[in-house]
PDB file of C-alpha atoms in Angstrom:
ATOM      1  CA  MET A  23      -6.518 -60.957 -30.417  1.00  0.00           C
ATOM      2  CA  LYS A  24      -5.663 -62.205 -27.089  1.00  0.00           C
ATOM      3  CA  GLY A  25      -4.935 -58.772 -25.684  1.00  0.00           C
ATOM      4  CA  ASN A  26      -8.442 -57.510 -26.629  1.00  0.00           C
ATOM      5  CA  GLU A  27     -10.112 -60.402 -24.873  1.00  0.00           C
ATOM      6  CA  GLN A  28      -8.088 -59.794 -21.764  1.00  0.00           C
ATOM      7  CA  GLN A  29      -8.875 -56.046 -21.898  1.00  0.00           C
ATOM      8  CA  GLY A  30     -12.639 -56.928 -22.324  1.00  0.00           C
ATOM      9  CA  ALA A  31     -12.427 -59.255 -19.328  1.00  0.00           C
ATOM     10  CA  VAL A  32     -10.800 -56.591 -17.221  1.00  0.00           C
ATOM     11  CA  THR A  33     -13.394 -54.171 -18.300  1.00  0.00           C
ATOM     12  CA  ALA A  34     -16.240 -56.439 -17.560  1.00  0.00           C
ATOM     13  CA  SER A  35     -14.900 -57.416 -14.122  1.00  0.00           C
ATOM     14  CA  ARG A  36     -14.285 -53.723 -13.321  1.00  0.00           C
ATOM     15  CA  GLY A  37     -18.045 -52.928 -14.386  1.00  0.00           C
ATOM     16  CA  LYS A  38     -19.173 -55.803 -12.097  1.00  0.00           C
ATOM     17  CA  ILE A  39     -17.072 -54.531  -9.115  1.00  0.00           C
ATOM     18  CA  VAL A  40     -18.398 -50.802  -9.678  1.00  0.00           C
ATOM     19  CA  ARG A  41     -22.140 -52.153  -9.933  1.00  0.00           C
ATOM     20  CA  GLY A  42     -21.696 -54.233  -6.808  1.00  0.00           C
ATOM     21  CA  PHE A  43     -20.334 -51.298  -4.933  1.00  0.00           C
ATOM     22  CA  ILE A  44     -23.181 -49.025  -6.058  1.00  0.00           C
ATOM     23  CA  LEU A  45     -25.874 -51.578  -5.062  1.00  0.00           C
ATOM     24  CA  LYS A  46     -24.272 -52.217  -1.734  1.00  0.00           C
ATOM     25  CA  THR A  47     -23.989 -48.419  -1.184  1.00  0.00           C
ATOM     26  CA  LEU A  48     -27.624 -47.918  -2.101  1.00  0.00           C
ATOM     27  CA  PHE A  49     -28.689 -50.922   0.080  1.00  0.00           C
ATOM     28  CA  TYR A  50     -26.929 -49.592   3.252  1.00  0.00           C
ATOM     29  CA  PHE A  51     -28.174 -46.128   2.693  1.00  0.00           C
ATOM     30  CA  LEU A  52     -31.827 -47.396   2.532  1.00  0.00           C
ATOM     31  CA  VAL A  53     -31.081 -49.445   5.736  1.00  0.00           C
ATOM     32  CA  ILE A  54     -29.864 -46.482   7.526  1.00  0.00           C
ATOM     33  CA  MET A  55     -32.682 -44.242   6.306  1.00  0.00           C
ATOM     34  CA  GLY A  56     -35.152 -46.957   7.341  1.00  0.00           C
ATOM     35  CA  LEU A  57     -33.582 -47.067  10.947  1.00  0.00           C
ATOM     36  CA  ILE A  58     -33.637 -43.268  11.190  1.00  0.00           C
ATOM     37  CA  TYR A  59     -37.282 -43.267  10.167  1.00  0.00           C
ATOM     38  CA  LEU A  60     -38.221 -45.873  12.697  1.00  0.00           C
ATOM     39  CA  TYR A  61     -36.245 -44.135  15.440  1.00  0.00           C
ATOM     40  CA  GLU A  62     -38.177 -40.815  14.695  1.00  0.00           C
ATOM     41  CA  TYR A  63     -41.466 -42.747  14.530  1.00  0.00           C
ATOM     42  CA  CYS A  64     -41.267 -44.279  18.006  1.00  0.00           C
ATOM     43  CA  GLY A  65     -40.462 -40.934  19.394  1.00  0.00           C
ATOM     44  CA  ILE A  66     -37.495 -42.010  21.600  1.00  0.00           C
ATOM     45  CA  GLY A  67     -35.733 -38.620  21.198  1.00  0.00           C
ATOM     46  CA  ALA A  68     -38.883 -36.407  21.334  1.00  0.00           C
ATOM     47  CA  ALA A  69     -39.498 -33.940  24.085  1.00  0.00           C
ATOM     48  CA  GLY A  70     -42.717 -34.389  26.280  1.00  0.00           C
ATOM     49  CA  PHE A  71     -45.890 -32.265  25.755  1.00  0.00           C
ATOM     50  CA  ILE A  72     -44.974 -29.327  27.965  1.00  0.00           C
ATOM     51  CA  TYR A  73     -48.679 -28.137  28.439  1.00  0.00           C
ATOM     52  CA  ASN A  74     -49.804 -31.344  29.893  1.00  0.00           C
ATOM     53  CA  GLU A  75     -50.502 -30.016  33.330  1.00  0.00           C
ATOM     54  CA  PHE A  76     -52.808 -27.283  32.446  1.00  0.00           C
TER      55      PHE A  76
END
């Protein structure tokens, strides 16, 4: 009986670790996508309008 309780605890803690990893990964992915969007939105890397002198 004690072995089953320990195995259940190990499985639960492993599930908690995997869930935490997935949530952190999704959070960091969303942060990076947000930063890329804001970088593109402000136009820092964009070329100027080449016909502005005509």
